[in-house]
PDB file of C-alpha atoms in Angstrom:
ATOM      1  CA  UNK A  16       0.000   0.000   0.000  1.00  0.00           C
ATOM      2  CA  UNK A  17       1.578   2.778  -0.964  1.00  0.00           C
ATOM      3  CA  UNK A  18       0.287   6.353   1.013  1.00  0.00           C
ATOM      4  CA  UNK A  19       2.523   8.984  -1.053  1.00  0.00           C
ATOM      5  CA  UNK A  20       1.301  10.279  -4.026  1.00  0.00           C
ATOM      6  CA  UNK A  21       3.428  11.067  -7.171  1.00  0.00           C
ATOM      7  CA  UNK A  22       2.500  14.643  -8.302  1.00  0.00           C
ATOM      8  CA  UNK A  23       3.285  15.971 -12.192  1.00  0.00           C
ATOM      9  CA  UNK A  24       2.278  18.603 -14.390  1.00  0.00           C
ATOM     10  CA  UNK A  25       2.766  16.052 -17.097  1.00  0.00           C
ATOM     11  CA  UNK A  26       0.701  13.900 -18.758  1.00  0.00           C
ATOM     12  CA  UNK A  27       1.770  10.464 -17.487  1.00  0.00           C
ATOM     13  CA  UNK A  28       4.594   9.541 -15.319  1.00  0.00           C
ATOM     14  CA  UNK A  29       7.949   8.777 -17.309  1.00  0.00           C
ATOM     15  CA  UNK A  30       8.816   5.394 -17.130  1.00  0.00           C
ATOM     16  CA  UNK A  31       5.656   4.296 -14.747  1.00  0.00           C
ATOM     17  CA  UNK A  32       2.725   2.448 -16.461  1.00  0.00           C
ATOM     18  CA  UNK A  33      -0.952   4.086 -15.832  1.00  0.00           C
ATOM     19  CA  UNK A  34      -3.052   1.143 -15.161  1.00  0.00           C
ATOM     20  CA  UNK A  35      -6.158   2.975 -14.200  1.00  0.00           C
ATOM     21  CA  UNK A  36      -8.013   6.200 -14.129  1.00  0.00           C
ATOM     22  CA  UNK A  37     -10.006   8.077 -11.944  1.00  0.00           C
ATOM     23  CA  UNK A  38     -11.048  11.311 -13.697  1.00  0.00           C
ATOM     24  CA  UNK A  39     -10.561  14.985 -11.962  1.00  0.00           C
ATOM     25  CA  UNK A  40      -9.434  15.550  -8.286  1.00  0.00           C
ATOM     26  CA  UNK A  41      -8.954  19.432  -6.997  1.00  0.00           C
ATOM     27  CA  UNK A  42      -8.775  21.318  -3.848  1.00  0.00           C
ATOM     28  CA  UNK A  43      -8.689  25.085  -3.234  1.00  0.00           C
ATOM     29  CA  UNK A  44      -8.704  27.432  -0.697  1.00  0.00           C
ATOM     30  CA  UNK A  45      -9.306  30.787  -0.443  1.00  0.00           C
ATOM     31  CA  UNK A  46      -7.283  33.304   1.560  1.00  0.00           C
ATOM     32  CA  UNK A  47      -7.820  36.481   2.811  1.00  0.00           C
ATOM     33  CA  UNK A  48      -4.509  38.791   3.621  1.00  0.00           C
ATOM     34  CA  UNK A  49      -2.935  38.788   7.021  1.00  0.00           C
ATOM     35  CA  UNK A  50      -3.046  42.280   9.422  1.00  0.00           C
ATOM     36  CA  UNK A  51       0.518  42.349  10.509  1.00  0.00           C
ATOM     37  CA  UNK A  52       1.810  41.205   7.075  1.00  0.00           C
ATOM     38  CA  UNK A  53      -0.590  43.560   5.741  1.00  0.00           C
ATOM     39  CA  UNK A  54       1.155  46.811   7.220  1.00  0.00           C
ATOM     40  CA  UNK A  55       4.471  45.457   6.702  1.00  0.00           C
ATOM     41  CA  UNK A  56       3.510  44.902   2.381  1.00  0.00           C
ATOM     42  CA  UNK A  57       2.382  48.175   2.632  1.00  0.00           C
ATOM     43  CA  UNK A  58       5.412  49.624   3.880  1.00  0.00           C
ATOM     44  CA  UNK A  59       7.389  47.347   0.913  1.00  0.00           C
ATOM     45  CA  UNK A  60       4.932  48.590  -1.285  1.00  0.00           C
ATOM     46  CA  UNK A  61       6.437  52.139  -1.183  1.00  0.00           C
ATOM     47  CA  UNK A  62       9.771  51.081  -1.318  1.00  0.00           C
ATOM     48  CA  UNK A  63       9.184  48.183  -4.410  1.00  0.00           C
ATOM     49  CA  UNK A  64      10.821  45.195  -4.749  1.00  0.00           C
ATOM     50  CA  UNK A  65       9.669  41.652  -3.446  1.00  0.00           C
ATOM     51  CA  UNK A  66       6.652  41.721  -0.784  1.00  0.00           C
ATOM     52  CA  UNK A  67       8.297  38.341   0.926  1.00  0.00           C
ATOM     53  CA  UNK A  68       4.840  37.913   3.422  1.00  0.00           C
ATOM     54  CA  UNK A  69       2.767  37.595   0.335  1.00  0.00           C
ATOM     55  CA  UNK A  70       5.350  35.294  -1.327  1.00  0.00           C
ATOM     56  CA  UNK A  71       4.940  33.497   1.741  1.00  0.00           C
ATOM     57  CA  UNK A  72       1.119  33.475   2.326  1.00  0.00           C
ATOM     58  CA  UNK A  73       0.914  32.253  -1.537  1.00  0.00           C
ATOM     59  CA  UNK A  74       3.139  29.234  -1.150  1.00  0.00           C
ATOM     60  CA  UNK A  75       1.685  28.145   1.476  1.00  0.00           C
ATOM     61  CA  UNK A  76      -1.932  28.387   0.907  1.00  0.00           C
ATOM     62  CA  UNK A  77      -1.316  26.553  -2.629  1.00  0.00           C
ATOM     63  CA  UNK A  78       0.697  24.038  -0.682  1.00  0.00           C
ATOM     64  CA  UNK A  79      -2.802  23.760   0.973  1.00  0.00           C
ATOM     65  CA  UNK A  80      -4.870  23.734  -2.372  1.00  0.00           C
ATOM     66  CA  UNK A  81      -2.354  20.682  -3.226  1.00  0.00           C
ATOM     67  CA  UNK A  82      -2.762  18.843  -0.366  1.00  0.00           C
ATOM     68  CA  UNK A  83      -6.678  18.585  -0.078  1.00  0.00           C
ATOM     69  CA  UNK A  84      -6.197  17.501  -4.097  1.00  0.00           C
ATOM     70  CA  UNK A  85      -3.988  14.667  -3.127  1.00  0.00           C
ATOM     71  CA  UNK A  86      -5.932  13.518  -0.229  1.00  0.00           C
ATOM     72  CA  UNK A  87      -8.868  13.232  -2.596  1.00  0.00           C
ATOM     73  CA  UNK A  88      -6.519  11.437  -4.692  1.00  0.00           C
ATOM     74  CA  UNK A  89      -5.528   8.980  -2.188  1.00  0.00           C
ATOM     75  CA  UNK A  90      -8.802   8.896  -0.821  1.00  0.00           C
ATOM     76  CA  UNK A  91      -9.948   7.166  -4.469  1.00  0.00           C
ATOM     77  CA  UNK A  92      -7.563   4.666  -4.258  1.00  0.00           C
ATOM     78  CA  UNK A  93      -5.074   6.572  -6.596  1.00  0.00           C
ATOM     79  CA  UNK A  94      -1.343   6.802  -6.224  1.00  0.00           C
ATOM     80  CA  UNK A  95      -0.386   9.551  -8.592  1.00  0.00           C
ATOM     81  CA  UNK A  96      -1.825  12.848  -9.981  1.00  0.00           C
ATOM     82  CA  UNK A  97      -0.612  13.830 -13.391  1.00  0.00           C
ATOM     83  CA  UNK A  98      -1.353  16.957 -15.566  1.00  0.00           C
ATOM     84  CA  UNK A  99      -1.688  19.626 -12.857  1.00  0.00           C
ATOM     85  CA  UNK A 100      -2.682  22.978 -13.061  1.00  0.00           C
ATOM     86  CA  UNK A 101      -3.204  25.580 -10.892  1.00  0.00           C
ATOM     87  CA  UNK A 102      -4.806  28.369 -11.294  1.00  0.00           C
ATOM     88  CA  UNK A 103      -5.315  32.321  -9.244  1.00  0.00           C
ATOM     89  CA  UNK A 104      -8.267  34.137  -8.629  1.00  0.00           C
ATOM     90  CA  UNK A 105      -9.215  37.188  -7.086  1.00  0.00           C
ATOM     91  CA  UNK A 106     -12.702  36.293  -5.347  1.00  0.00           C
ATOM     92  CA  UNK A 107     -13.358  39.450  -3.101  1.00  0.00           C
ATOM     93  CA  UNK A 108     -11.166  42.835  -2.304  1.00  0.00           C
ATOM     94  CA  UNK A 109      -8.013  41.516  -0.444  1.00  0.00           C
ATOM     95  CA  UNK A 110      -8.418  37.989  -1.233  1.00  0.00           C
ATOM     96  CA  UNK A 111      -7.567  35.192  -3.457  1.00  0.00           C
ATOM     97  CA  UNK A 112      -8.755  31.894  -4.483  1.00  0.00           C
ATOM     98  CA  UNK A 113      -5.888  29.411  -4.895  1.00  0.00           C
ATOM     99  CA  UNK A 114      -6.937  26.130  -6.626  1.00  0.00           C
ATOM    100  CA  UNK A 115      -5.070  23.179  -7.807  1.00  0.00           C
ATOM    101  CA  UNK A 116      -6.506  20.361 -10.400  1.00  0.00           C
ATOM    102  CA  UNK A 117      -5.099  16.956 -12.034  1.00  0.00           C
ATOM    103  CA  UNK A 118      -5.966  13.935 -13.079  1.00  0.00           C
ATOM    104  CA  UNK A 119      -6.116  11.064 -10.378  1.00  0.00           C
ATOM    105  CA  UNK A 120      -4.319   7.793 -11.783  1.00  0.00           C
ATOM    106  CA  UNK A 121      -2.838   4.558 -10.724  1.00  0.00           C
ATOM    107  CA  UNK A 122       0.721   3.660 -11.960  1.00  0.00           C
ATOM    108  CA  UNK A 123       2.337   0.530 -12.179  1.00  0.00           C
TER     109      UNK A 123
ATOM    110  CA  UNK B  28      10.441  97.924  11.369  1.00  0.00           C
ATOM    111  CA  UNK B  29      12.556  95.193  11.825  1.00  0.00           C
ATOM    112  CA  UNK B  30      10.766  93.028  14.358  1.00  0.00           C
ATOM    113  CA  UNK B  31       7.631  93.183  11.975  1.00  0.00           C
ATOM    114  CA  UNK B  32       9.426  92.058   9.215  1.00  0.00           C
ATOM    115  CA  UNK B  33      11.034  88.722  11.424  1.00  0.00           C
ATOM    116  CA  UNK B  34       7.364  87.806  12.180  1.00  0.00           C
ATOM    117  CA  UNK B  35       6.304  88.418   8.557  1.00  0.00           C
ATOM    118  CA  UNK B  36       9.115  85.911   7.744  1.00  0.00           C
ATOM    119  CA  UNK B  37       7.656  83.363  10.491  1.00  0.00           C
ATOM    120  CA  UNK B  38       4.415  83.192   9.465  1.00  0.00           C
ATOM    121  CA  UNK B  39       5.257  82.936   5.425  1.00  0.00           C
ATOM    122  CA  UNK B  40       7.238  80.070   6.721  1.00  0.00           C
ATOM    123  CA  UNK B  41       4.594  78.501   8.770  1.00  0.00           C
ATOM    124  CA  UNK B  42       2.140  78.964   5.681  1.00  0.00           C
ATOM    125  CA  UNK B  43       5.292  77.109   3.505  1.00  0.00           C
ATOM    126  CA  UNK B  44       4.734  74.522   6.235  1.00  0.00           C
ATOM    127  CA  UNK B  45       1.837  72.172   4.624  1.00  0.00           C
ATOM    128  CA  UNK B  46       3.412  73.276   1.168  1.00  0.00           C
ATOM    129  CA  UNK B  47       6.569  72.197   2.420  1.00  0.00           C
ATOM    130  CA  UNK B  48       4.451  68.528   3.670  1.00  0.00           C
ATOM    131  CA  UNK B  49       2.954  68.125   0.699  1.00  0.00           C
ATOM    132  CA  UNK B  50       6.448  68.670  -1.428  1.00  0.00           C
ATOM    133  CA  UNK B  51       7.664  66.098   0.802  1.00  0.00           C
ATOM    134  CA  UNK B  52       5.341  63.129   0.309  1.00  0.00           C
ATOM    135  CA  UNK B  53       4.522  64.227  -3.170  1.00  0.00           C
ATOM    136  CA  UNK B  54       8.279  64.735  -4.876  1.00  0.00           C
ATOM    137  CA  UNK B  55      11.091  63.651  -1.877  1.00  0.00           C
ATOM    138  CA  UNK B  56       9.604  60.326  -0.878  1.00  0.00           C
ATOM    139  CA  UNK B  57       8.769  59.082  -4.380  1.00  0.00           C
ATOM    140  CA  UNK B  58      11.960  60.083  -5.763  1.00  0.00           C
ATOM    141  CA  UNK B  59      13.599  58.818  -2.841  1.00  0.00           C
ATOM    142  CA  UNK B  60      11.869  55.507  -3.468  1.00  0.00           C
ATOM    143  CA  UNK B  61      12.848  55.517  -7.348  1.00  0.00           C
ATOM    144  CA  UNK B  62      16.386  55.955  -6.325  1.00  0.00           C
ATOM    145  CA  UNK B  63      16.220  52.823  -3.995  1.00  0.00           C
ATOM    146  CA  UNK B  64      14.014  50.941  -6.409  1.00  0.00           C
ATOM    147  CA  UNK B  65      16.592  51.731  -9.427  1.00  0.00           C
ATOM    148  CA  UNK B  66      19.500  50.339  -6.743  1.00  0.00           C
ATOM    149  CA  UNK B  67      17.521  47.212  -6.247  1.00  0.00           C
ATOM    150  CA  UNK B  68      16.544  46.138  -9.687  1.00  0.00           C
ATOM    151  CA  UNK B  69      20.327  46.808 -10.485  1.00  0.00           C
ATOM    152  CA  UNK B  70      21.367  44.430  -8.027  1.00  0.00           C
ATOM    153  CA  UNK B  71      18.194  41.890  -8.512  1.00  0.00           C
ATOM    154  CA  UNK B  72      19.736  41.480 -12.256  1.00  0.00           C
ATOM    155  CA  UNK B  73      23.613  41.247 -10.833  1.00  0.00           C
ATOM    156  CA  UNK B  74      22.356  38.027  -8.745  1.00  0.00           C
ATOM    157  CA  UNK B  75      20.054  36.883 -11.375  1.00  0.00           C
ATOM    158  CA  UNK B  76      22.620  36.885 -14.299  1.00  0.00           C
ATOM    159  CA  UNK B  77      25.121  35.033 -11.809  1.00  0.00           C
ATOM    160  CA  UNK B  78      22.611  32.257 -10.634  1.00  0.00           C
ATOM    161  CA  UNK B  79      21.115  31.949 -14.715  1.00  0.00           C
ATOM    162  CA  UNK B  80      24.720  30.852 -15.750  1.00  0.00           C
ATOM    163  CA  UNK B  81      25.162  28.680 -12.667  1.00  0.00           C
ATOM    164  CA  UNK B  82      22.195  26.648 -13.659  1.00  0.00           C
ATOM    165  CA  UNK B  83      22.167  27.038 -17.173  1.00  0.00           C
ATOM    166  CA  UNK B  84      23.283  23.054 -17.180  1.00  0.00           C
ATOM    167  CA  UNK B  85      19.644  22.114 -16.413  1.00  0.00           C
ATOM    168  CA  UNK B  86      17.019  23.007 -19.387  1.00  0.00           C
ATOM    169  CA  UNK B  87      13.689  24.618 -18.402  1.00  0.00           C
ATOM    170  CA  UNK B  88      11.713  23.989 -21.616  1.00  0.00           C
ATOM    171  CA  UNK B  89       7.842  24.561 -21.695  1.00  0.00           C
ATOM    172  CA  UNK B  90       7.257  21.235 -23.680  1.00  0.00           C
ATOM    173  CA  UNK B  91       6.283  17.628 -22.460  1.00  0.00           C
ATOM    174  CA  UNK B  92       9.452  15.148 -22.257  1.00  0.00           C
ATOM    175  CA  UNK B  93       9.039  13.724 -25.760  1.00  0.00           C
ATOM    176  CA  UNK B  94      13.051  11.907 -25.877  1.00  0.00           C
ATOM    177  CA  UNK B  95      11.855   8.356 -25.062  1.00  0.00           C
ATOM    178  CA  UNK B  96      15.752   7.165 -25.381  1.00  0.00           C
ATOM    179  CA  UNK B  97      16.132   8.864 -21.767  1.00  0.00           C
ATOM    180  CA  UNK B  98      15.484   6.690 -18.228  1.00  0.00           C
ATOM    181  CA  UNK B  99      14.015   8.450 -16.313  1.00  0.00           C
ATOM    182  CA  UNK B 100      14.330   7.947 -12.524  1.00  0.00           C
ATOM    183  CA  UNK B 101      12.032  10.145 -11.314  1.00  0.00           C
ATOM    184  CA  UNK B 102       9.770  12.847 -11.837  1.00  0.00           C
ATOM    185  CA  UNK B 103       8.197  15.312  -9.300  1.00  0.00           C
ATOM    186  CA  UNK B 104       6.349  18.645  -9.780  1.00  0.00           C
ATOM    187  CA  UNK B 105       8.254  21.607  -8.434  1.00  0.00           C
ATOM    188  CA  UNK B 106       6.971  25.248  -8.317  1.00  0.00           C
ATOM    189  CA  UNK B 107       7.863  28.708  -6.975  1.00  0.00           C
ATOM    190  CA  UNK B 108       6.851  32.147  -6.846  1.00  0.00           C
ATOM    191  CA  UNK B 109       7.884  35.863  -6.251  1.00  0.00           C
ATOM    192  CA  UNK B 110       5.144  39.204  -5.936  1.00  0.00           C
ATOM    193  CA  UNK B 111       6.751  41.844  -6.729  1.00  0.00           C
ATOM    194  CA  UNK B 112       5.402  45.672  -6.304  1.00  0.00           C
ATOM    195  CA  UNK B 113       6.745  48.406  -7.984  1.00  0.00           C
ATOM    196  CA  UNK B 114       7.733  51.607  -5.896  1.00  0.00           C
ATOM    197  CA  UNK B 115       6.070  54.888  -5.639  1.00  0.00           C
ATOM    198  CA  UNK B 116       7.654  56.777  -8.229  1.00  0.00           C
ATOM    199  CA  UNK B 117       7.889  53.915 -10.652  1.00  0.00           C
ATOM    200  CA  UNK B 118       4.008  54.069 -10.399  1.00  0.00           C
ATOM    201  CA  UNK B 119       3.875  57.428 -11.132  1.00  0.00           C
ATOM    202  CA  UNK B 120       5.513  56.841 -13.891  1.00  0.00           C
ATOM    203  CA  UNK B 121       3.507  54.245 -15.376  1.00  0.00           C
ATOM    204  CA  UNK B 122       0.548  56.430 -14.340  1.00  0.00           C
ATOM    205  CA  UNK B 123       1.376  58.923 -16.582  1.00  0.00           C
ATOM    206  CA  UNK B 124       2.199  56.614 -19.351  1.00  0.00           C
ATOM    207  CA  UNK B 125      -1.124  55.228 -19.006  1.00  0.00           C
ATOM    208  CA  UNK B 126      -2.930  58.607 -19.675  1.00  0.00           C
ATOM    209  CA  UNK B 127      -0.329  58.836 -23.369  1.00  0.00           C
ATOM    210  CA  UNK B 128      -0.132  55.327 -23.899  1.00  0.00           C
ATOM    211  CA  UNK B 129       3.098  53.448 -24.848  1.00  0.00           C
ATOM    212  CA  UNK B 130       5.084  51.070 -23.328  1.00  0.00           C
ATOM    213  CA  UNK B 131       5.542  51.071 -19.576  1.00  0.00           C
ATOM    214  CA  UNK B 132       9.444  50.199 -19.542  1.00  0.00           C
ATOM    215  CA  UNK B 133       9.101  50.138 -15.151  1.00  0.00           C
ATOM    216  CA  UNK B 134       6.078  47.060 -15.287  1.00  0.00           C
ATOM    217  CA  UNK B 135       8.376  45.439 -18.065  1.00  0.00           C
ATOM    218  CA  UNK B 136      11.332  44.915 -16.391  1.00  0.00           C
ATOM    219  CA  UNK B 137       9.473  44.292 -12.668  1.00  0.00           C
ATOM    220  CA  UNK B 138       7.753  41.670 -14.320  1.00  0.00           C
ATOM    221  CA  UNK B 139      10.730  40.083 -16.350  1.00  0.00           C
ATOM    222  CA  UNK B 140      12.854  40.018 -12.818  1.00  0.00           C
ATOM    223  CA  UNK B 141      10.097  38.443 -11.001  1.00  0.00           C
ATOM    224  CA  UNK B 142       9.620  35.283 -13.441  1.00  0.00           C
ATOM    225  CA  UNK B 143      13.350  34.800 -13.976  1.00  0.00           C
ATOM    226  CA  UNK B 144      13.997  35.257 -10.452  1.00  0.00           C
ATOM    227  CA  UNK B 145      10.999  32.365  -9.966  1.00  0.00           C
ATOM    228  CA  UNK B 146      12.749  29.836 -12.517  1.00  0.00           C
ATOM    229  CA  UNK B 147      15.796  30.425 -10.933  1.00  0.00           C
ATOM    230  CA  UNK B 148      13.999  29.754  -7.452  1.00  0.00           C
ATOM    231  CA  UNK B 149      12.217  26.733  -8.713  1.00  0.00           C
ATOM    232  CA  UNK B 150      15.417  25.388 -10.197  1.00  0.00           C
ATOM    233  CA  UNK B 151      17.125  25.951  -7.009  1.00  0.00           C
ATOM    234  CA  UNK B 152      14.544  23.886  -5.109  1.00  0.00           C
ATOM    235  CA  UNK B 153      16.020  20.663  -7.022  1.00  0.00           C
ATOM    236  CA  UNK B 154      19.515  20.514  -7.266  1.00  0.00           C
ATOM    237  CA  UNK B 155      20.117  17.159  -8.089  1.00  0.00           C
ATOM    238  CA  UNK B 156      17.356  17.588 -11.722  1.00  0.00           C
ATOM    239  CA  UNK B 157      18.418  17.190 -14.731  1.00  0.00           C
ATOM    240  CA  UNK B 158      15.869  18.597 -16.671  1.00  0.00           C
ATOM    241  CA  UNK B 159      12.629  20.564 -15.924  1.00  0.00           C
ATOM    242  CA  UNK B 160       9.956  19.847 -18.371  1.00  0.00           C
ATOM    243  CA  UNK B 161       6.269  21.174 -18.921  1.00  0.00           C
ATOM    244  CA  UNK B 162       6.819  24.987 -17.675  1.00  0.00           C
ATOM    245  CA  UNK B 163       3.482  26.868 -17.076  1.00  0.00           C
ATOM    246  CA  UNK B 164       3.697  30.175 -16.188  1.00  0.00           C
ATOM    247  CA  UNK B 165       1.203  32.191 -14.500  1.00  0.00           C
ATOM    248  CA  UNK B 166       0.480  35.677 -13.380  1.00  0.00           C
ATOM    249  CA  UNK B 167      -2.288  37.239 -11.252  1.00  0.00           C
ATOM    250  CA  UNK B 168      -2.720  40.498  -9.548  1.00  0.00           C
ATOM    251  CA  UNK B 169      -3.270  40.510  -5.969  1.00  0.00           C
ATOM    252  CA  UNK B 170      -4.954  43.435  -3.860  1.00  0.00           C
ATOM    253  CA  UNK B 171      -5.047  46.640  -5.019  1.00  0.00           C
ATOM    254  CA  UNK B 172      -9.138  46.294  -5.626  1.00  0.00           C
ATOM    255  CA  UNK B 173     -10.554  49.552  -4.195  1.00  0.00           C
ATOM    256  CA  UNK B 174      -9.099  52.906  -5.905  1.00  0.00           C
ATOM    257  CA  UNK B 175      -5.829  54.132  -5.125  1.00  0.00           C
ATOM    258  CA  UNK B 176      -6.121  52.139  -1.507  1.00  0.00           C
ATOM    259  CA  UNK B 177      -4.669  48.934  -0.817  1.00  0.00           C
ATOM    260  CA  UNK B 178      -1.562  46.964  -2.249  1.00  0.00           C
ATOM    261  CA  UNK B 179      -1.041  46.736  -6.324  1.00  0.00           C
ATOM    262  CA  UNK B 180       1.229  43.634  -6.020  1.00  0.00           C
ATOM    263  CA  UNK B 181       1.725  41.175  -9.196  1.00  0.00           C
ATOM    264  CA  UNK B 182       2.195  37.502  -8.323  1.00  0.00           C
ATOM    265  CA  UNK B 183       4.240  35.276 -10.434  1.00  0.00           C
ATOM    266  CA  UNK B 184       3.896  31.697 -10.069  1.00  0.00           C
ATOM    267  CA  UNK B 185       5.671  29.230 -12.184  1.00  0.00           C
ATOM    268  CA  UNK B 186       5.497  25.284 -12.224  1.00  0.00           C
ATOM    269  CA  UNK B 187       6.666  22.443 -13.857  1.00  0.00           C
ATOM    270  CA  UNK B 188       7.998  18.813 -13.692  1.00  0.00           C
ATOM    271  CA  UNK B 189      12.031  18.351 -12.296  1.00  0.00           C
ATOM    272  CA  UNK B 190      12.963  14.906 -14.001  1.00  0.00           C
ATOM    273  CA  UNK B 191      16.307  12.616 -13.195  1.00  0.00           C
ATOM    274  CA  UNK B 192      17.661  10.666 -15.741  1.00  0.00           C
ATOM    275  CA  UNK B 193      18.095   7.562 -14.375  1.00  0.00           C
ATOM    276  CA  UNK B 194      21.739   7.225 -15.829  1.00  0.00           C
ATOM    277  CA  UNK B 195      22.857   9.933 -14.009  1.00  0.00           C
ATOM    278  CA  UNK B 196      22.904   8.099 -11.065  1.00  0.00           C
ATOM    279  CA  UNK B 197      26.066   6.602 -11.982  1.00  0.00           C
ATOM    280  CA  UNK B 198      27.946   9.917 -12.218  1.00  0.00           C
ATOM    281  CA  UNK B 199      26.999  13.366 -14.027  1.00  0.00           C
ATOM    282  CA  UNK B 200      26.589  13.363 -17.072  1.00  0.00           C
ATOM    283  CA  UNK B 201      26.976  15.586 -19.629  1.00  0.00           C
ATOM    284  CA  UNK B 202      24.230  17.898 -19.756  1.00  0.00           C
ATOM    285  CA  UNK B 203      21.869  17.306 -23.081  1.00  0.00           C
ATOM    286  CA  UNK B 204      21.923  20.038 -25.167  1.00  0.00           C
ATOM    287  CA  UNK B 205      19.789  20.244 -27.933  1.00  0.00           C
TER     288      UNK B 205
END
């Protein structure tokens, strides 16, 4: 039984056989912006250059959006997710809907 | 005569005062924050030329793996990010640009440093790749709804697979070019 999940943005895995299919898996989340990292973007925002909270906040919250996809995954039975995309959107003022989508498959 | 003329002097200065303010915020601090941002995005490019040619050995190509003659050992999706803002004066800039129309040269090269500088992070992540394969790219603005209030900042997000050629595992190999 194998719990970990292979993740790809491709459309198979190299050198792995897909023996079965189990159509779309996704997960999102939505996130609003943080007070304190807030003031401290708005600060950078003056200045330019990299706002390293948001960077932050983004990666992490996707890293969120791709784990509630994989657990769907896994809860299906599959052991891989191939073709992934991920996609941004800006839902209400100040926040953003991250969301993650692939194809739930079983490899050999 | 004299003494008259001293307080004539103060208050013209203490009228100058919110002129003086508004001077400040509107002309020092932006052109302050050019200066800085200029400094910056010279040294930005500095570090991103230097890492570009220390990973130039691994490809980043936006196409599916199509070389079947290649083992591969293992493939994982890797992805990183930057948001980048632009400073004050650089958005005055592009402000007035906007009303003539033309190229705004300041969201050009912000946007340019923020996807090389994600490549270059994402590449970074996986040292040991050989190849990354299947680049997407992606852009979205975040904040910055309401007018003038809030933060304009532009996310960059860029993903793709980082493959291992299985017959690297017996010692690196030459990189393939193609």
């Amino acid at each position: 039984m194998i719990t970990d999940c292979i993740l790809t943005n491709l459309e198979s895995v190299p050198g792995r056989q897909t023996i079965e299919h189990y159509g779309l898996v996704s997960g999102s989340t939505v996130r609003a912006k943080h007070v304190g990292r807030d003031i401290a973007a708005g600060l950078k925002n003056i200045v330019g250059g990299e706002l390293k909270g948001y960077t932050e906040l983004l990666i992490e919250a996707r890293g969120e959006a791709v784990d509630r996809m994989k657990q769907q995954a896994l809860a299906m039975g599959a052991n891989a997710v191939v073709n992934i995309r991920f996609s941004t959107s800006s839902v209400t003022p100040g926040a953003s809907e991250l969301y993650a989508y692939g194809t739930a498959v079983k490899i050999a | 005569m004299i003494a008259s003329t001293e307080s004539g002097g103060l208050e013209a200065l203490l009228a100058l005062i919110p002129f003086l303010l508004f001077a400040f915020f509107a002309v020092v601090l932006p052109v302050i924050c050019g200066i800085i941002g200029t400094i910056t995005e010279k040294r930005h490019y500095e570090s991103i030329h230097a890492r570009e040619k220390a990973t130039a050995h691994v490809p980043v190509v936006p196409t599916p793996l199509s070389d079947d003659s290649v083992r591969i050992a293992s493939a994982h999706m890797v992805s990183a990010s930057m948001v980048v803002a632009p400073d004050s004066f650089r958005r005055f800039l592009a402000n007035v640009r906007n009303f003539f129309g033309g190229r705004l040269r300041s969201y050009e090269s912000l946007l340019d440093r923020a996807r090389r500088e994600a490549i270059l992070r994402m590449k970074e992540q996986v040292p040991g790749a050989n190849a990354i394969v299947n680049l997407r790219m992606e852009t979205s603005r975040i904040g910055g709804m309401q007018k003038k209030k809030g933060i304009i900042a532009i996310e960059v997000l860029v993903y793709g697979t980082a493959l291992t050629y299985a017959s690297a595992e017996a010692g690196p190999t030459p990189p393939p070019v193609s």
